[in-house]
CSV table of C-alpha atoms and ligand atoms in Angstrom, one decimal:
chain,number,residue,atom,x,y,z
K,1,MET,CA,117.8,1.8,-119.1
K,2,SER,CA,117.0,3.5,-122.3
K,3,ILE,CA,113.6,4.9,-123.1
K,4,LEU,CA,112.4,4.3,-126.6
K,5,THR,CA,109.9,6.8,-127.9
K,6,THR,CA,107.8,5.8,-130.9
K,7,ILE,CA,106.3,8.6,-133.0
K,8,THR,CA,103.4,7.4,-135.1
K,9,PRO,CA,103.6,9.0,-138.6
K,10,LEU,CA,100.6,11.1,-139.5
K,11,GLY,CA,98.4,9.2,-142.1
K,12,SER,CA,96.6,12.4,-143.1
K,13,TYR,CA,96.7,16.2,-142.6
K,14,ARG,CA,93.0,16.5,-143.3
K,15,ASN,CA,90.3,16.9,-140.6
K,16,ASP,CA,87.0,15.1,-140.8
K,17,SER,CA,85.1,17.8,-142.7
K,18,PRO,CA,84.2,17.0,-146.3
K,19,TYR,CA,85.2,19.5,-149.0
K,20,PRO,CA,82.5,21.9,-150.1
K,21,PHE,CA,83.4,22.0,-153.8
K,22,CYS,CA,81.1,21.4,-156.8
K,23,PRO,CA,81.1,17.8,-158.2
K,24,GLY,CA,84.0,17.4,-160.5
K,25,CYS,CA,85.8,20.6,-159.4
K,26,GLY,CA,89.6,20.2,-159.7
K,27,HIS,CA,90.2,21.7,-156.3
K,28,LYS,CA,89.5,18.4,-154.5
K,29,SER,CA,92.2,16.5,-156.3
K,30,ILE,CA,94.8,19.3,-155.9
K,31,LEU,CA,94.1,19.3,-152.1
K,32,ASP,CA,94.3,15.5,-152.0
K,33,ASN,CA,97.7,15.7,-153.7
K,34,LEU,CA,98.7,18.4,-151.1
K,35,ASN,CA,97.6,16.1,-148.3
K,36,ALA,CA,99.6,13.3,-149.8
K,37,ALA,CA,102.7,15.5,-150.1
K,38,LEU,CA,102.4,16.5,-146.5
K,39,VAL,CA,102.1,12.9,-145.4
K,40,GLU,CA,105.1,12.1,-147.5
K,41,LEU,CA,107.2,14.9,-145.9
K,42,GLN,CA,105.8,14.3,-142.4
K,43,VAL,CA,106.0,18.0,-141.6
K,44,ASP,CA,104.9,19.2,-138.2
K,45,PRO,CA,101.3,20.5,-138.7
K,46,ALA,CA,101.8,23.2,-136.0
K,47,GLN,CA,104.9,24.4,-137.9
K,48,THR,CA,103.1,24.4,-141.2
K,49,VAL,CA,100.9,27.3,-142.3
K,50,ILE,CA,98.4,27.2,-145.2
K,51,VAL,CA,97.8,30.7,-146.3
K,52,SER,CA,94.6,30.9,-148.4
K,53,ASP,CA,93.5,33.6,-150.8
K,54,ILE,CA,89.8,34.5,-151.7
K,55,GLY,CA,87.6,32.4,-153.9
K,56,CYS,CA,86.6,28.7,-153.8
K,57,SER,CA,90.3,27.7,-153.3
K,58,GLY,CA,90.3,30.1,-150.4
K,59,LEU,CA,88.1,27.7,-148.5
K,60,SER,CA,90.8,25.1,-148.4
K,61,ASP,CA,92.8,25.8,-145.3
K,62,GLN,CA,89.9,24.9,-142.9
K,63,TYR,CA,90.0,21.3,-144.0
K,64,PHE,CA,93.6,20.8,-142.8
K,65,ILE,CA,95.0,20.3,-139.3
K,66,THR,CA,97.9,22.7,-140.0
K,67,SER,CA,98.0,26.3,-138.9
K,68,ALA,CA,96.2,28.7,-141.3
K,69,PHE,CA,95.9,32.3,-142.3
K,70,HIS,CA,93.1,33.7,-144.5
K,71,GLY,CA,93.2,37.3,-145.8
K,72,LEU,CA,92.3,39.6,-148.6
K,73,HIS,CA,91.9,38.8,-152.3
K,74,GLY,CA,95.3,38.7,-154.1
K,75,ARG,CA,97.3,39.4,-150.9
K,76,SER,CA,98.0,35.8,-149.7
K,77,VAL,CA,101.6,36.0,-151.0
K,78,THR,CA,102.3,39.1,-148.9
K,79,TYR,CA,100.9,37.4,-145.7
K,80,ALA,CA,103.0,34.3,-146.5
K,81,THR,CA,106.1,36.5,-147.0
K,82,GLY,CA,105.5,38.2,-143.6
K,83,ILE,CA,105.0,34.8,-141.9
K,84,LYS,CA,108.1,33.4,-143.4
K,85,LEU,CA,110.2,36.5,-142.5
K,86,ALA,CA,108.9,36.4,-138.9
K,87,GLN,CA,109.5,32.6,-138.5
K,88,PRO,CA,111.8,31.2,-141.2
K,89,GLU,CA,111.5,27.7,-139.7
K,90,LEU,CA,107.9,27.4,-140.7
K,91,THR,CA,106.7,25.6,-143.8
K,92,VAL,CA,104.5,28.1,-145.6
K,93,ILE,CA,102.1,27.1,-148.4
K,94,VAL,CA,99.9,29.5,-150.3
K,95,VAL,CA,96.8,28.2,-152.0
K,96,MET,CA,95.3,30.8,-154.4
K,97,GLY,CA,93.2,30.9,-157.6
K,98,ASP,CA,93.9,32.5,-160.9
K,99,GLY,CA,91.7,35.4,-159.7
K,100,GLY,CA,94.0,36.2,-156.8
K,101,THR,CA,97.0,35.7,-159.1
K,102,GLY,CA,95.7,38.5,-161.4
K,103,ILE,CA,94.7,40.8,-158.5
K,104,GLY,CA,98.0,40.3,-156.6
K,105,GLY,CA,100.3,39.7,-159.6
K,106,THR,CA,103.0,42.1,-158.5
K,107,HIS,CA,103.3,40.3,-155.1
K,108,LEU,CA,104.2,37.1,-157.0
K,109,LEU,CA,106.8,39.0,-159.0
K,110,ASN,CA,108.4,40.5,-155.9
K,111,ALA,CA,108.3,37.2,-154.0
K,112,ALA,CA,110.0,35.6,-156.9
K,113,ARG,CA,112.7,38.3,-157.0
K,114,ARG,CA,113.4,37.8,-153.4
K,115,ASN,CA,113.2,34.1,-153.6
K,116,ILE,CA,111.3,34.0,-150.3
K,117,GLY,CA,110.9,30.3,-149.2
K,118,ILE,CA,107.2,29.8,-149.7
K,119,THR,CA,105.4,27.3,-151.9
K,120,VAL,CA,102.5,28.7,-154.0
K,121,LEU,CA,99.9,26.4,-155.5
K,122,VAL,CA,97.8,28.2,-158.1
K,123,PHE,CA,94.5,26.6,-158.7
K,124,ASN,CA,94.2,27.8,-162.3
K,125,ASN,CA,90.7,27.2,-163.8
K,126,PHE,CA,90.6,30.3,-166.0
K,127,ASN,CA,87.8,32.1,-164.3
K,128,TYR,CA,86.4,33.5,-161.0
K,129,GLY,CA,84.3,30.5,-159.9
K,130,MET,CA,83.0,31.7,-156.6
K,131,THR,CA,81.5,34.9,-158.0
K,132,GLY,CA,79.8,33.5,-161.1
K,133,GLY,CA,82.4,32.7,-163.7
K,134,GLN,CA,83.9,36.0,-164.7
K,135,HIS,CA,87.1,36.1,-166.8
K,136,SER,CA,90.4,36.3,-165.1
K,137,ALA,CA,94.0,37.0,-166.0
K,138,THR,CA,94.5,33.4,-167.2
K,139,THR,CA,91.3,33.0,-169.3
K,140,PRO,CA,92.4,31.7,-172.7
K,141,THR,CA,91.8,34.0,-175.7
K,142,GLY,CA,88.4,33.4,-177.2
K,143,ALA,CA,87.0,31.7,-174.1
K,144,VAL,CA,83.4,32.5,-173.1
K,145,THR,CA,82.8,33.7,-169.5
K,146,SER,CA,80.1,35.7,-167.9
K,147,THR,CA,82.0,38.9,-168.6
K,148,THR,CA,83.3,37.9,-172.0
K,149,PRO,CA,80.2,36.5,-173.7
K,150,GLY,CA,81.6,37.2,-177.1
K,151,GLY,CA,84.9,35.5,-176.3
K,152,ASN,CA,87.9,36.8,-174.3
K,153,PRO,CA,90.0,39.2,-176.5
K,154,GLU,CA,93.0,39.1,-174.1
K,155,ARG,CA,96.0,36.9,-174.1
K,156,PRO,CA,96.2,34.8,-170.9
K,157,LEU,CA,99.0,35.5,-168.4
K,158,ASP,CA,101.9,33.1,-168.5
K,159,ILE,CA,102.3,32.8,-164.7
K,160,CYS,CA,105.3,30.5,-164.9
K,161,ALA,CA,107.3,32.7,-167.3
K,162,SER,CA,106.5,35.8,-165.2
K,163,VAL,CA,107.8,34.4,-161.9
K,164,GLY,CA,110.5,32.4,-163.7
K,165,VAL,CA,112.3,35.3,-165.3
K,166,ASN,CA,112.0,37.2,-162.1
K,167,GLY,CA,114.1,34.6,-160.2
K,168,ALA,CA,111.8,32.0,-158.7
K,169,GLY,CA,113.6,29.1,-157.3
K,170,TYR,CA,111.3,26.4,-158.5
K,171,VAL,CA,108.5,26.6,-161.1
K,172,TRP,CA,106.3,23.8,-162.4
K,173,ARG,CA,103.3,23.8,-164.7
K,174,GLY,CA,100.9,20.9,-165.1
K,175,THR,CA,97.4,19.8,-164.4
K,176,ASN,CA,95.6,18.3,-161.5
K,177,PHE,CA,95.3,15.1,-163.6
K,178,ASP,CA,99.1,14.6,-163.6
K,179,THR,CA,100.2,11.6,-161.7
K,180,ASP,CA,103.4,13.2,-160.4
K,181,LEU,CA,101.6,16.2,-158.8
K,182,THR,CA,102.1,14.9,-155.2
K,183,GLU,CA,105.8,14.4,-156.0
K,184,ARG,CA,106.1,17.9,-157.5
K,185,ILE,CA,104.4,19.5,-154.5
K,186,SER,CA,106.9,17.7,-152.2
K,187,GLU,CA,109.8,18.8,-154.4
K,188,ALA,CA,108.6,22.4,-154.3
K,189,ILE,CA,108.3,22.4,-150.5
K,190,LEU,CA,111.7,20.7,-150.2
K,191,SER,CA,113.3,23.3,-152.5
K,192,GLU,CA,113.2,25.8,-149.7
K,193,SER,CA,113.0,28.6,-152.2
K,194,PHE,CA,110.2,30.6,-153.8
K,195,ALA,CA,108.3,27.7,-155.5
K,196,LEU,CA,105.2,28.0,-157.7
K,197,LEU,CA,103.1,25.3,-159.2
K,198,ASP,CA,100.6,26.5,-161.9
K,199,ILE,CA,98.1,23.7,-161.7
K,200,TRP,CA,95.5,23.8,-164.5
K,201,GLU,CA,92.1,22.3,-163.6
K,202,LEU,CA,88.4,22.4,-164.4
K,203,CYS,CA,85.7,24.6,-162.9
K,204,THR,CA,82.8,22.4,-163.6
K,205,ALA,CA,80.2,25.0,-162.5
K,206,TYR,CA,81.1,27.7,-165.0
K,207,PHE,CA,84.2,27.4,-167.3
K,208,VAL,CA,83.4,23.8,-168.3
K,209,LYS,CA,79.8,24.6,-169.1
K,210,SER,CA,80.5,27.9,-171.0
K,211,ASN,CA,83.2,26.4,-173.2
K,212,GLN,CA,82.5,22.6,-173.3
K,213,PHE,CA,86.0,22.5,-171.8
K,214,THR,CA,87.4,19.1,-171.0
K,215,ARG,CA,90.5,17.5,-169.7
K,216,ARG,CA,91.7,17.1,-173.3
K,217,ALA,CA,90.9,20.8,-173.9
K,218,ILE,CA,93.4,21.7,-171.2
K,219,ASP,CA,96.2,19.9,-173.2
K,220,SER,CA,95.2,21.4,-176.5
K,221,THR,CA,95.0,24.9,-175.0
K,222,LEU,CA,98.5,24.5,-173.5
K,223,GLU,CA,99.8,23.4,-176.9
K,224,GLU,CA,98.1,26.3,-178.8
K,225,LEU,CA,99.5,28.8,-176.4
K,226,GLY,CA,103.0,27.3,-176.6
K,227,PHE,CA,103.0,27.0,-172.8
K,228,GLU,CA,105.4,24.2,-171.8
K,229,THR,CA,104.8,21.9,-168.9
K,230,GLY,CA,106.9,20.2,-166.2
K,231,VAL,CA,109.6,21.8,-164.1
K,232,LEU,CA,110.4,25.0,-166.1
K,233,TYR,CA,112.8,26.9,-163.8
K,234,ARG,CA,115.2,26.1,-161.0
K,235,ASP,CA,117.4,28.7,-159.3
K,236,GLY,CA,119.8,27.7,-156.6
K,237,ARG,CA,120.5,31.2,-155.2
K,238,PRO,CA,120.1,31.7,-151.4
K,239,GLU,CA,116.5,31.9,-150.1
K,240,PHE,CA,115.6,35.4,-148.9
K,241,THR,CA,115.5,34.9,-145.1
K,242,VAL,CA,118.9,33.2,-145.4
K,243,ALA,CA,120.2,36.0,-147.6
K,244,ILE,CA,119.2,38.8,-145.3
K,245,ARG,CA,120.6,37.0,-142.3
K,246,GLU,CA,123.9,36.6,-144.1
K,247,ALA,CA,123.8,40.2,-145.2
K,248,GLY,CA,123.3,41.3,-141.6
K,249,LEU,CA,126.1,39.0,-140.5
K,250,SER,CA,128.6,40.5,-143.0
K,251,SER,CA,127.7,44.1,-142.1
K,252,LEU,CA,127.5,43.6,-138.4
K,253,GLY,CA,129.9,40.7,-137.9
K,254,ARG,CA,127.2,39.0,-135.8
K,255,PRO,CA,123.5,38.0,-136.2
K,256,PRO,CA,121.3,41.1,-136.3
K,257,ASP,CA,119.4,41.8,-133.1
K,258,GLY,CA,115.7,41.2,-133.2
K,259,PRO,CA,113.2,43.5,-131.5
K,260,GLN,CA,114.3,44.0,-127.9
K,261,PRO,CA,111.7,44.4,-125.1
K,262,ILE,CA,111.8,47.7,-123.2
K,263,PRO,CA,112.3,46.9,-119.5
K,264,SER,CA,110.0,48.6,-117.1
K,265,GLU,CA,111.8,50.3,-114.3
K,266,TRP,CA,109.2,52.6,-112.9
K,267,THR,CA,105.5,52.3,-111.9
K,268,ALA,CA,102.7,54.5,-113.2
K,269,GLN,CA,99.5,54.7,-111.2
K,270,LEU,CA,96.9,54.3,-113.9
K,271,ASP,CA,93.7,52.3,-113.4
K,272,HIS,CA,91.9,53.3,-116.7
K,273,PRO,CA,92.9,53.9,-120.3
K,274,PHE,CA,94.3,57.4,-120.8
K,275,LEU,CA,94.5,59.2,-124.1
K,276,ILE,CA,96.8,62.1,-124.8
K,277,GLU,CA,96.5,63.9,-128.1
K,278,MET,CA,99.1,66.4,-129.3
K,279,ALA,CA,98.1,68.7,-132.2
K,280,GLY,CA,100.9,70.6,-134.0
K,281,SER,CA,102.4,71.2,-137.4
K,282,ALA,CA,104.6,69.3,-139.7
K,283,GLY,CA,108.3,69.7,-138.9
K,284,GLY,CA,107.5,70.3,-135.2
K,285,ARG,CA,108.7,66.8,-134.1
K,286,VAL,CA,105.3,66.1,-132.6
K,287,ARG,CA,105.4,62.4,-133.5
K,288,SER,CA,108.9,62.1,-132.2
K,289,ALA,CA,107.9,63.7,-128.8
K,290,VAL,CA,104.9,61.3,-128.5
K,291,ARG,CA,107.1,58.4,-129.4
K,292,ILE,CA,109.4,59.3,-126.5
K,293,GLY,CA,106.3,59.5,-124.3
K,294,ALA,CA,105.3,56.0,-125.4
K,295,ILE,CA,108.7,54.6,-124.5
K,296,ALA,CA,108.5,56.4,-121.1
K,297,ALA,CA,105.1,54.8,-120.5
K,298,ILE,CA,106.3,51.3,-121.3
K,299,LYS,CA,109.3,52.0,-119.0
K,300,SER,CA,106.6,52.7,-116.4
K,301,GLY,CA,105.0,49.3,-116.8
K,302,LEU,CA,102.1,50.6,-119.0
K,303,TYR,CA,101.0,49.5,-122.4
K,304,ALA,CA,101.1,52.2,-125.1
K,305,SER,CA,99.7,52.7,-128.6
K,306,GLN,CA,100.6,55.6,-130.8
K,307,ARG,CA,98.5,56.7,-133.8
K,308,ASP,CA,99.6,59.6,-136.0
K,309,ASP,CA,97.7,61.7,-138.5
K,310,TYR,CA,99.4,64.0,-141.1
K,311,PRO,CA,98.7,64.9,-144.7
K,312,VAL,CA,100.4,63.1,-147.6
K,313,THR,CA,102.6,66.1,-148.2
K,314,VAL,CA,104.4,65.3,-144.9
K,315,LYS,CA,106.3,68.6,-144.7
K,316,THR,CA,103.3,71.0,-144.6
K,317,GLY,CA,100.0,71.1,-142.7
K,318,HIS,CA,99.0,69.5,-139.4
K,319,SER,CA,100.7,66.8,-137.4
K,320,LEU,CA,98.6,65.0,-134.9
K,321,SER,CA,99.8,62.2,-132.6
K,322,ARG,CA,97.7,60.3,-130.1
K,323,LEU,CA,99.2,58.3,-127.3
K,324,LEU,CA,96.8,55.8,-125.6
K,325,LEU,CA,98.1,54.4,-122.3
K,326,ALA,CA,96.6,51.5,-120.3
K,327,ASN,CA,97.5,49.1,-117.6
K,328,ARG,CA,96.5,46.2,-119.7
K,329,PRO,CA,97.0,45.1,-123.3
K,330,ILE,CA,95.4,47.6,-125.8
K,331,ASP,CA,93.1,45.7,-128.2
K,332,TYR,CA,91.4,48.7,-129.6
K,333,ALA,CA,93.2,52.1,-130.2
K,334,GLY,CA,90.2,53.8,-131.8
K,335,SER,CA,88.8,57.3,-131.6
K,336,GLU,CA,87.8,57.9,-128.0
K,337,GLN,CA,87.8,61.5,-126.8
K,338,PRO,CA,91.2,62.5,-125.3
K,339,ASN,CA,91.7,62.9,-121.6
K,340,VAL,CA,94.4,65.4,-122.4
K,341,LEU,CA,94.6,67.5,-125.5
K,342,VAL,CA,97.7,69.6,-126.3
K,343,VAL,CA,97.3,72.4,-128.8
K,344,LEU,CA,100.6,73.8,-130.2
K,345,THR,CA,99.8,75.4,-133.6
K,346,ASP,CA,96.9,76.7,-135.8
K,347,ASP,CA,97.4,73.7,-138.1
K,348,GLY,CA,96.8,71.4,-135.2
K,349,TYR,CA,94.0,73.3,-133.7
K,350,ARG,CA,92.0,73.4,-137.0
K,351,LYS,CA,92.1,69.6,-137.0
K,352,VAL,CA,91.0,69.1,-133.3
K,353,ALA,CA,88.7,72.2,-132.8
K,354,LYS,CA,85.6,70.1,-132.9
K,355,ARG,CA,87.0,67.5,-130.6
K,356,ALA,CA,88.1,70.2,-128.1
K,357,ALA,CA,84.5,71.5,-128.1
K,358,ARG,CA,83.1,68.0,-127.3
K,359,MET,CA,85.5,67.3,-124.4
K,360,THR,CA,84.1,67.0,-120.9
K,361,GLY,CA,84.8,69.0,-117.7
K,362,ASP,CA,87.1,66.4,-116.3
K,363,ALA,CA,89.5,66.5,-119.3
K,364,VAL,CA,92.4,69.0,-119.6
K,365,VAL,CA,93.5,71.0,-122.6
K,366,TYR,CA,97.1,72.3,-122.5
K,367,VAL,CA,97.6,75.3,-124.8
K,368,LEU,CA,100.1,78.0,-125.6
K,369,PRO,CA,99.0,81.5,-124.7
K,370,GLU,CA,97.6,82.3,-128.2
K,371,PHE,CA,95.0,79.5,-127.7
K,372,SER,CA,93.9,80.5,-124.1
K,373,THR,CA,90.4,81.3,-125.3
K,374,ILE,CA,89.9,77.9,-126.9
K,375,ASP,CA,86.3,76.7,-127.2
K,376,THR,CA,86.1,73.8,-124.8
K,377,PRO,CA,84.3,72.7,-121.7
K,378,ALA,CA,87.5,71.0,-120.5
K,379,ARG,CA,89.9,72.7,-118.0
K,380,VAL,CA,92.4,74.8,-119.9
K,381,VAL,CA,96.0,75.0,-118.7
K,382,VAL,CA,98.1,77.7,-120.4
K,383,LEU,CA,101.8,77.0,-120.8
K,384,ASP,CA,103.9,79.9,-121.8
K,385,PRO,CA,107.4,78.9,-123.0
K,386,ALA,CA,108.3,82.7,-123.2
K,387,THR,CA,108.6,82.6,-119.4
K,388,LEU,CA,111.5,80.2,-119.6
K,389,PRO,CA,115.1,81.5,-119.7
K,390,GLY,CA,116.4,81.3,-123.3
K,391,ARG,CA,114.6,80.6,-126.5
K,392,ILE,CA,112.8,77.3,-127.1
K,393,GLY,CA,113.4,76.2,-130.7
K,394,LYS,CA,110.5,75.1,-132.9
K,395,GLY,CA,111.9,71.5,-133.0
K,396,ASP,CA,112.0,71.3,-129.2
K,397,LEU,CA,108.6,72.8,-128.4
K,398,ALA,CA,106.6,69.5,-128.6
K,399,LEU,CA,109.0,67.7,-126.2
K,400,VAL,CA,109.1,70.7,-123.8
K,401,VAL,CA,105.3,70.8,-123.7
K,402,LEU,CA,105.0,67.0,-123.4
K,403,ALA,CA,107.4,67.0,-120.5
K,404,ALA,CA,105.3,69.8,-118.9
K,405,VAL,CA,102.1,67.7,-119.4
K,406,VAL,CA,103.8,64.6,-117.9
K,407,GLU,CA,105.0,66.6,-114.9
K,408,HIS,CA,101.7,68.4,-114.4
K,409,SER,CA,99.4,65.4,-114.9
K,410,GLY,CA,101.6,62.9,-113.2
K,411,VAL,CA,100.4,60.2,-115.6
K,412,ILE,CA,103.9,58.9,-116.1
K,413,PRO,CA,106.9,59.3,-113.7
K,414,ILE,CA,109.1,62.2,-115.1
K,415,GLU,CA,112.1,60.0,-114.4
K,416,ALA,CA,110.8,57.5,-117.0
K,417,LEU,CA,110.6,60.3,-119.6
K,418,ARG,CA,114.2,61.4,-118.8
K,419,SER,CA,115.4,57.9,-119.2
K,420,ALA,CA,113.5,57.5,-122.5
K,421,VAL,CA,115.1,60.7,-124.0
K,422,ALA,CA,118.6,59.9,-122.6
K,423,ALA,CA,118.6,56.5,-124.4
K,424,GLY,CA,117.6,57.9,-127.8
K,425,PRO,CA,119.2,60.2,-130.4
K,426,PHE,CA,119.8,63.9,-129.4
K,427,GLY,CA,119.9,62.7,-125.8
K,428,GLU,CA,121.6,65.9,-124.4
K,429,SER,CA,119.3,68.4,-126.1
K,430,ASN,CA,116.2,66.3,-125.4
K,431,LEU,CA,117.2,66.1,-121.7
K,432,ALA,CA,117.4,69.9,-121.7
K,433,ALA,CA,114.0,70.1,-123.3
K,434,VAL,CA,112.6,67.8,-120.5
K,435,ALA,CA,114.2,70.1,-117.9
K,436,HIS,CA,112.5,73.1,-119.6
K,437,GLY,CA,109.1,71.2,-119.5
K,438,VAL,CA,109.5,70.5,-115.8
K,439,ALA,CA,110.2,74.2,-115.2
K,440,LEU,CA,107.2,75.2,-117.3
K,441,ALA,CA,104.9,72.9,-115.3
K,442,ALA,CA,106.0,74.6,-112.1
K,443,LYS,CA,105.0,78.1,-113.2
V,1,LIG,S1,82.4,27.3,-158.7
V,1,LIG,FE1,84.0,26.3,-159.9
V,1,LIG,S2,85.9,26.6,-158.7
V,1,LIG,FE2,84.2,26.9,-157.3
V,1,LIG,S3,83.8,25.0,-156.4
V,1,LIG,FE3,82.4,25.1,-158.1
V,1,LIG,S4,83.6,24.1,-159.8
V,1,LIG,FE4,85.0,24.6,-158.2
């Protein structure tokens, strides 16, 4: 007996909420066309993401039953790029205004260069509507806005030419009044390339009032500027996520590995969050040592979050690294006082001196002998690498001391630390550093 399953096609991708836009605003008709295109394509709403920018068009995503992402002004294309890279099977649609286009213009150029497979709908009404009708990157020359009361002296950005010459896979310009808009949106989504539709429309609250702008004025402005309409660019080169997969295949001879989970092989006894802060200098491999500590913690069944702090010069000054450990997922890795502070150098101490002075009596500060008189109410443990046989190199000191702290505090099994260093680069010398740290803790 065969079982027949009938899937009812979706008649709409809209929810029941009415749009909030001003009467006559072009946004409604663009979104109606987007809805019609989605109905035509019958995409899975859970596998479709509308990424919205800021502004009146940025309100759009909440009226659809698809997945959604709403972020900062001008950055929607970057979020969409990340979403597509993480899950190439998703249909990713950006809705943004001409304000976001101007603010995040370089993101559009780079997305076009890459030919990342997202579809961008630009709701282009020549001004910032939500904030009071200021001029934008697409305001026509001479147009009156709240920030160009004497007429805009700038030439408007040709969005289509900009992304087109930079390699966009599909570029169309038209208006929300065009009867083929639904078809063009569908075509753009199906192109599976970086697709952009520059959709000219009316902001009835501001631009229409300030410029007696009409539907006919859209056509005459396009003509005066020499901006062509219709499908302006098509480029059949491979979409970015496909291209990088193929590049990985040809260099590795197999699909590249994604992130691999770190298996936990040991058990750490930790019933509350525990923060270790290491304060040293640039070039001292402080961050590398703490990263090894984070891997060891994960190998011990803990959650770990690492935060680093160093100056922009990178090779001079302090290098701080904080390792927050917990037995549950870490939602906030902010600025609590450390349970353990490790002071390695003057550069590091200058940055944490105030923190050390505020620590409590149940916390521990591990220091080299030169910091033994450190100003802190915490318990001070002095570690002296000079007592070890042989000389400890500057690049090994952070790991030696971290191993001593791990052994002395017992926060993570030392075997987990050994395993973490053995698996990484410099395995042999790092194992020796851990052995030195264990010896140091015993003194
Ligand atoms: S302010 Fe302009 S863009 Fe915003 S909803 Fe009103 S008409 Fe539309």
